[in-house]
Coordinates of C-alpha atoms in Angstrom, one line a residue:
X7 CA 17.4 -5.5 -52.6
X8 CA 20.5 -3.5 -52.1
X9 CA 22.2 -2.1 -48.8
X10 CA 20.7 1.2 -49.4
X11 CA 17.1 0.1 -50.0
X12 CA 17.2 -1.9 -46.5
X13 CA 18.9 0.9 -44.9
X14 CA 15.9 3.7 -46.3
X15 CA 13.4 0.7 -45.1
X16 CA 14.8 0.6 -41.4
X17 CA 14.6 4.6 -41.4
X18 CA 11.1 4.4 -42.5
X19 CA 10.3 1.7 -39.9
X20 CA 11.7 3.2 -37.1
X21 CA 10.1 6.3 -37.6
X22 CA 6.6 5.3 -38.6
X23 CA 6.8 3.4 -35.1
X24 CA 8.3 6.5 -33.2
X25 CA 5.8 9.1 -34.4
X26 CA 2.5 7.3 -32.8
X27 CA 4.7 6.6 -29.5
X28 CA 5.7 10.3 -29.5
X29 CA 2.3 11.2 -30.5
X30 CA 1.3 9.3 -26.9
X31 CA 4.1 10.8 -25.1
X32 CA 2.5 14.4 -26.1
X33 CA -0.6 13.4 -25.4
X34 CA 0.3 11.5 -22.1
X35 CA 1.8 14.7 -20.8
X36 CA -1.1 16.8 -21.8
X37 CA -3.2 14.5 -19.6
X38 CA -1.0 14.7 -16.4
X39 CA -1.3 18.3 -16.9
X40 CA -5.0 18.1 -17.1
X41 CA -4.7 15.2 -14.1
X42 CA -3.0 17.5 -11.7
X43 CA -5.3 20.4 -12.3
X44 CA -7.6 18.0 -11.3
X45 CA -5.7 17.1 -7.7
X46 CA -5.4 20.3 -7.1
X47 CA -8.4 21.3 -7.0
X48 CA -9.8 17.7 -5.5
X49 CA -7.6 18.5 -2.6
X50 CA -8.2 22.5 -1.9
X51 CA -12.4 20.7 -2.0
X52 CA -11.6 18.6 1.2
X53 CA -13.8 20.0 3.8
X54 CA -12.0 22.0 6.7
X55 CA -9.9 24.7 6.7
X56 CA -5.6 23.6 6.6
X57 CA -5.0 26.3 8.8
X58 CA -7.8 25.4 11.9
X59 CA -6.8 22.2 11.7
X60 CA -2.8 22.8 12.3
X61 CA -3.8 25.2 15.1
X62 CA -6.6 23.7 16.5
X63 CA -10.1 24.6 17.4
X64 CA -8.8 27.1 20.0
X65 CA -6.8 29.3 17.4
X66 CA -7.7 32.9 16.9
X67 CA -8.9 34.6 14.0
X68 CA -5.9 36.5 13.6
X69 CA -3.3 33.1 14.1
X70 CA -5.5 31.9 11.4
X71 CA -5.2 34.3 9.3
X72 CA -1.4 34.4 9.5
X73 CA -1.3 31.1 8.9
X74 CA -3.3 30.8 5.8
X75 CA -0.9 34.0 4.8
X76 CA 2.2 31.8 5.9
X77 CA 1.3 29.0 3.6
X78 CA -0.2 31.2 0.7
X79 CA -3.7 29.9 1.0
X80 CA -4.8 33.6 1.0
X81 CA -3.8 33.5 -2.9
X82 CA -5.7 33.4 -5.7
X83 CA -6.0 29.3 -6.7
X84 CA -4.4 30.1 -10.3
X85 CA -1.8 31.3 -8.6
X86 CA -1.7 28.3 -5.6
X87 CA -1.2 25.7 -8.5
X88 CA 1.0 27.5 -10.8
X89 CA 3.6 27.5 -7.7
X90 CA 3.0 24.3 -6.6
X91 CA 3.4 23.0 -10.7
X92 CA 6.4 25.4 -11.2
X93 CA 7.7 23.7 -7.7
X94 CA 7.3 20.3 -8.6
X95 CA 9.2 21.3 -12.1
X96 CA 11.9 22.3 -10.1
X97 CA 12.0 19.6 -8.0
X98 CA 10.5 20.9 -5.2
X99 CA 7.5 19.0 -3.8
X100 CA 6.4 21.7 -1.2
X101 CA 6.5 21.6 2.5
X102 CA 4.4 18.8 4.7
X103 CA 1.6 20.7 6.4
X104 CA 1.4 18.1 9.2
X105 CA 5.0 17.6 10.4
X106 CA 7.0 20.3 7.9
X107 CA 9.4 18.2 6.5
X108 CA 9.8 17.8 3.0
X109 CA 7.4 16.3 0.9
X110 CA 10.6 14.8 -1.7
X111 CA 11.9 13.0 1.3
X112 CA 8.7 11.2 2.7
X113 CA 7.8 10.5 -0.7
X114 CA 11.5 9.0 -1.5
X115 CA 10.7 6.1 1.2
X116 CA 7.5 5.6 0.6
X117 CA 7.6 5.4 -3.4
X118 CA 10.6 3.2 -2.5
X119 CA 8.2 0.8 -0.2
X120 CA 5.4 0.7 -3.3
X121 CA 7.9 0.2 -6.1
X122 CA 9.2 -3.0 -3.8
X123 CA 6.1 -4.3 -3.2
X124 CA 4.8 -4.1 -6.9
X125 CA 8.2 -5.4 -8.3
X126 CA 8.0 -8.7 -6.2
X127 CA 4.0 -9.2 -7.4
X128 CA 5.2 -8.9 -10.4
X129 CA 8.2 -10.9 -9.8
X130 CA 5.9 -13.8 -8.4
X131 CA 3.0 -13.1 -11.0
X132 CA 4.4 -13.0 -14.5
X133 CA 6.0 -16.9 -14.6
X134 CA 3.3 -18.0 -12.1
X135 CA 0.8 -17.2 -15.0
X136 CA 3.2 -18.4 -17.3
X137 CA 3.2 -21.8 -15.6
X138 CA -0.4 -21.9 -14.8
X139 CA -1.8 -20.5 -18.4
X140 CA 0.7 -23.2 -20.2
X141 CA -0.6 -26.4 -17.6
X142 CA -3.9 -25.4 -17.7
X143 CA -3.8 -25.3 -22.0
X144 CA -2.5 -28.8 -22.1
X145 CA -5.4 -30.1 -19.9
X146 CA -7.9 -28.0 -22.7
X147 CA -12.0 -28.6 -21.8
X148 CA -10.2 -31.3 -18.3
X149 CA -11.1 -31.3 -14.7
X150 CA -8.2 -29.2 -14.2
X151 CA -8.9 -26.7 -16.7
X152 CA -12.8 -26.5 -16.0
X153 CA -11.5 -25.7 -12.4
X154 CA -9.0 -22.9 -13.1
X155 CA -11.7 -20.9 -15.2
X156 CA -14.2 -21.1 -12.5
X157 CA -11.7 -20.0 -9.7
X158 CA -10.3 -17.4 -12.0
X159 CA -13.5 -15.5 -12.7
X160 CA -14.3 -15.6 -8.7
X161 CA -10.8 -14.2 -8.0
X162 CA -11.2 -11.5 -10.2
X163 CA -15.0 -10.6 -9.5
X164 CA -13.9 -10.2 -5.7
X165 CA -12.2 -6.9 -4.8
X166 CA -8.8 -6.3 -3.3
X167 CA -9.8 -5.8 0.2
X168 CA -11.9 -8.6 0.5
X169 CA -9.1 -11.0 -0.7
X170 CA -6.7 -9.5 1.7
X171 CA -9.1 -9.7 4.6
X172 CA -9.9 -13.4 3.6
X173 CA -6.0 -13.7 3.5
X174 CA -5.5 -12.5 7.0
X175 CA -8.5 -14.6 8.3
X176 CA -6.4 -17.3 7.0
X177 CA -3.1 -17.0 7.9
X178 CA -2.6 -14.0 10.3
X179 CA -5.3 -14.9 13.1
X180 CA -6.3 -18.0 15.4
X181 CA -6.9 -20.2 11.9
X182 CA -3.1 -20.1 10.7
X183 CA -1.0 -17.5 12.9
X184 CA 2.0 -17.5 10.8
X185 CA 1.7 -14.1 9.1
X186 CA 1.6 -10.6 10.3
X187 CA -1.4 -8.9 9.7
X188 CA -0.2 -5.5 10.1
X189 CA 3.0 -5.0 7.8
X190 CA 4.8 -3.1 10.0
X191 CA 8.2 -1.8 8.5
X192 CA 10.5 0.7 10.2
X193 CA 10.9 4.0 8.7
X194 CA 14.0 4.2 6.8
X195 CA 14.4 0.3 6.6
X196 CA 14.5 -1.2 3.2
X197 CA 10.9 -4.1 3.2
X198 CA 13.8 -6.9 1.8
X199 CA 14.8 -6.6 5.7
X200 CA 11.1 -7.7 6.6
X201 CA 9.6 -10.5 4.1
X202 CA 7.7 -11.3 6.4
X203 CA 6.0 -8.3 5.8
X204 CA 5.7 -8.6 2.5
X205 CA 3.8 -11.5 1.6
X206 CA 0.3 -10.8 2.3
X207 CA 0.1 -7.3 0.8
X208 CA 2.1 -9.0 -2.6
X209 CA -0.3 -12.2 -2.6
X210 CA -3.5 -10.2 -2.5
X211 CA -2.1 -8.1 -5.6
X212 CA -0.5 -11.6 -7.3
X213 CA -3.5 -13.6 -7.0
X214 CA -6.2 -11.6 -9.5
X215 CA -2.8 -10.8 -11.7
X216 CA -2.2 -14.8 -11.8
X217 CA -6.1 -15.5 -12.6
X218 CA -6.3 -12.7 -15.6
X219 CA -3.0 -13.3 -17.0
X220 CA -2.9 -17.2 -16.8
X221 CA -6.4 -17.1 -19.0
X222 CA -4.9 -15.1 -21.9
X223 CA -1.6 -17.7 -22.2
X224 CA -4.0 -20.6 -21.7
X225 CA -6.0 -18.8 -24.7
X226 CA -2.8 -17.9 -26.6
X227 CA -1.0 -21.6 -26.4
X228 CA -4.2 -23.3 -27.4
X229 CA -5.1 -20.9 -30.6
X230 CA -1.0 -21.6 -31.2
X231 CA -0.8 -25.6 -30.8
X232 CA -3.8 -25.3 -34.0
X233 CA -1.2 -23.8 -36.1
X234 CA -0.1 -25.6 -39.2
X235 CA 3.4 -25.2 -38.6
X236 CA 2.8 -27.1 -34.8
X237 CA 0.6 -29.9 -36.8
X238 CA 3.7 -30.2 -39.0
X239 CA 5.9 -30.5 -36.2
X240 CA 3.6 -33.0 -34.2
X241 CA 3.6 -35.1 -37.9
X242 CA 7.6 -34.6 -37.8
X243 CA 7.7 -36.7 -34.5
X244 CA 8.9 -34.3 -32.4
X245 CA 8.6 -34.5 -29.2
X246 CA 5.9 -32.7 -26.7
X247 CA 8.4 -30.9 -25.0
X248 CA 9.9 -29.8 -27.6
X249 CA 7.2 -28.5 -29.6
X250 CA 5.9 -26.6 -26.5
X251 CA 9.0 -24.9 -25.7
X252 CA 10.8 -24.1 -29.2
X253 CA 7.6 -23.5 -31.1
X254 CA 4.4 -22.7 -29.2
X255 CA 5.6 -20.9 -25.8
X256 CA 7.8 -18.0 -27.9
X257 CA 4.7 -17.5 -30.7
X258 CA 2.1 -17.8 -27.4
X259 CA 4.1 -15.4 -25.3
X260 CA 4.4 -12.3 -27.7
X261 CA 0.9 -11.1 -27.7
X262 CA 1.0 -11.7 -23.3
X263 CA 3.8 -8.7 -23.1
X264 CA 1.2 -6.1 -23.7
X265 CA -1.2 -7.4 -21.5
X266 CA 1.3 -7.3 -18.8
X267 CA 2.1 -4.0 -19.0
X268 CA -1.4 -3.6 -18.5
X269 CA -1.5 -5.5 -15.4
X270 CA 1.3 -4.0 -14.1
X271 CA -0.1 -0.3 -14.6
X272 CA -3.4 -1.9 -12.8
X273 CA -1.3 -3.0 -10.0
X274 CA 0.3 0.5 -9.1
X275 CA -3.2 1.8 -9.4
X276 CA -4.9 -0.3 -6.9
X277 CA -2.2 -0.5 -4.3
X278 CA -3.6 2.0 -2.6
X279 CA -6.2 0.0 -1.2
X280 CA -3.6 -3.4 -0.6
X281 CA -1.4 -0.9 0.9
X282 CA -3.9 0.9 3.1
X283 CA -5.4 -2.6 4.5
X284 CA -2.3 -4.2 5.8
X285 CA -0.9 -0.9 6.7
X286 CA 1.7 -1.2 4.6
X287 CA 4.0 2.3 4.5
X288 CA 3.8 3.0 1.0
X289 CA 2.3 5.7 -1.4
X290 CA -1.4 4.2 -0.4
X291 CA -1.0 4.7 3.0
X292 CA 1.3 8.2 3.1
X293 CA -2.2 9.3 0.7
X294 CA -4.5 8.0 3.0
X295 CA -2.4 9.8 6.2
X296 CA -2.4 12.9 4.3
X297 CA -6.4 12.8 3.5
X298 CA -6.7 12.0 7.2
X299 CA -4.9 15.2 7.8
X300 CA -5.6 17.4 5.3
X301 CA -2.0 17.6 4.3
X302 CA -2.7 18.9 0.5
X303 CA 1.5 19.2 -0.5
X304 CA 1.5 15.2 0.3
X305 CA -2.2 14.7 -1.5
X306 CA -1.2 16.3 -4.2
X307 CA 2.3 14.4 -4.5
X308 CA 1.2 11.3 -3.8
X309 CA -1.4 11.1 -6.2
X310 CA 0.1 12.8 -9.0
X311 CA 2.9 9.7 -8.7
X312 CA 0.4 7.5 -9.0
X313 CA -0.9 9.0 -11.9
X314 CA 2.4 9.2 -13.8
X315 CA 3.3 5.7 -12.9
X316 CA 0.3 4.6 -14.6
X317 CA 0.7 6.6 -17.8
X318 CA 4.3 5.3 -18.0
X319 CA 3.0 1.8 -17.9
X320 CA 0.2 2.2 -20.0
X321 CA 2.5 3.8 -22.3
X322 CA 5.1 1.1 -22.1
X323 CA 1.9 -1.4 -23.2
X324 CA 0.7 0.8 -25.6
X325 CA 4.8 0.6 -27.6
X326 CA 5.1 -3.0 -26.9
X327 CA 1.3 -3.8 -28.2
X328 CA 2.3 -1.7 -31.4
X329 CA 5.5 -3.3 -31.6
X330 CA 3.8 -6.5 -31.2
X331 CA 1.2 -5.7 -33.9
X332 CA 4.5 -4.1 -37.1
X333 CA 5.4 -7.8 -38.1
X334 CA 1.6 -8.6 -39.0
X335 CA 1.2 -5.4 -40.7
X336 CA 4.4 -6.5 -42.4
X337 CA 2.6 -9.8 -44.2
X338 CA -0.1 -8.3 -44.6
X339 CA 1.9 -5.9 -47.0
X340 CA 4.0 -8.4 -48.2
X341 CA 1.1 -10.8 -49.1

């Protein structure tokens, strides 16, 4: 095959790769449009009028009326969420109804406080399931293994909140009172300051990650270590170690990437509730706050960076699943 035959095939491989990812990325976008439709008009359905609750029950009709002028709740919604879009575009996230300050800078520090707390789960989770999928494959149908599958479907058939209330039973009251149970972080400190703080919010998210992840390498090294070419090393007399790490782990690990994209877009999306039980001051509680308040600039921020955080992860699975899946295709064609 000549140079310019390999060079026309990498052209044609990139691009049939980066039309389906661009395909998603259209189609991605077209769903956060339709998604923050959707929050808009979620939040303008929250019972109460904004402007009764800012001035109170003993507000006049005519304060109220100004108000809901002030803030441009007196316009048409087509119009409410076509400024609010065209703000956000801008970079403008509105005005917070409940303290007026900007919505970009309370949502700075607490996207900051959610991004910390999902990058150490993940941190924590990723060679933890490693570790615990790779131990669990070599003691195949053992006490140990029998063991881990029974504990892993538990841990993922129980929700969030009731392993981070079992947590704090544990280790934050009379039982173990070494943890806070309340993770209570200054505003404008960085959460590295408190780990303390940290480590019953990130278990609760680590320990159903662990349990899911772990049972897909522990499915993945076992299909692997049936290979021929791992029988032909075991014949060779090489040794376990060896086999394990230079040939299994690698071939066992590729299809896991994927799947922990996946995890990791599950994890932004069910912080809220982590966040909103240990009080942590992230996105899930600043949403929570702002329900509580009827502050629809921070609803409608808050969840719309949920939202996009998800699709970015999901479409960060979705290339690395696809990439995963081109060599395949590849024999297939070649055979």
């Amino acid at each position: 095959m000549s140079v310019d035959d390999r060079s026309d095939n990498v052209v044609i491989g990139v691009f049939a790769w980066l039309r389906p990812f661009l395909a998603r990325v259209l189609q991605g976008a077209l769903t956060l449009l339709g998604v923050s439709m959707l929050i808009f008009l979620a939040a303008r359905a929250l019972p109460g009028d904004v402007a009764n609750i800012i001035l109170g029950q003993g507000a006049t009709p005519e304060q109220v009326t100004l108000l809901r002028s002030q803030l441009g709740l007196d316009q048409p919604l087509w119009w409410q969420y076509l400024a609010w879009l065209s703000g956000i575009l801008h970079g403008d996230w509105g005005t917070s109804l409940a303290n007026g300050q900007p919505v970009a800078d309370a949502l700075s520090q607490s996207v900051r406080n959610s991004a910390t707390l999902s990058a150490v789960a993940l941190a924590v989770m990723l060679p933890l399931s490693l570790l615990v999928g790779v131990v669990t494959a070599q003691f195949r149908d053992g006490l140990v293994d029998k063991f881990f599958l029974a504990l892993s479907m538990v841990a993922n058939a129980v929700p969030d909140f009731v392993t981070g209330t079992v947590l704090v039973a544990l280790f934050a009251t009379t039982i173990l009172h070494i943890l806070p149970a309340v993770s209570f972080i200054p505003p404008g400190d960085s959460p590295f300051s408190y780990p303390d703080a940290l480590v019953l919010p990130a278990t609760t998210v680590i320990i159903p990650g662990v349990m899911y992840l772990a049972r897909l390498v522990r499915v993945a090294v076992i299909d692997v270590m049936t290979t021929e070419y791992i029988q032909t090393a075991i014949l060779k007399g090489l040794s376990p170690s060896r086999i394990l790490l230079r040939h299994a782990l690698p071939n066992a690990v590729a299809p896991i990437i994927p799947a922990a994209s996946l995890v990791a877009a599950f994890t932004v999306g069910g912080i809220v509730v982590v966040e909103y039980l240990f009080a942590y001051p992230g996105v899930g509680s600043a949403l929570v706050d702002a329900v509580t308040n009827r502050d629809l600039p921070v609803i409608q921020a808050n969840v719309l960076v949920i939202a996009a955080a998800y699709f970015i992860l999901n479409l960060i699975a979705d290339a690395l699943a696809q990439k995963d899946d081109e060599p395949t295709r590849q024999k297939g064609g070649n055979a």
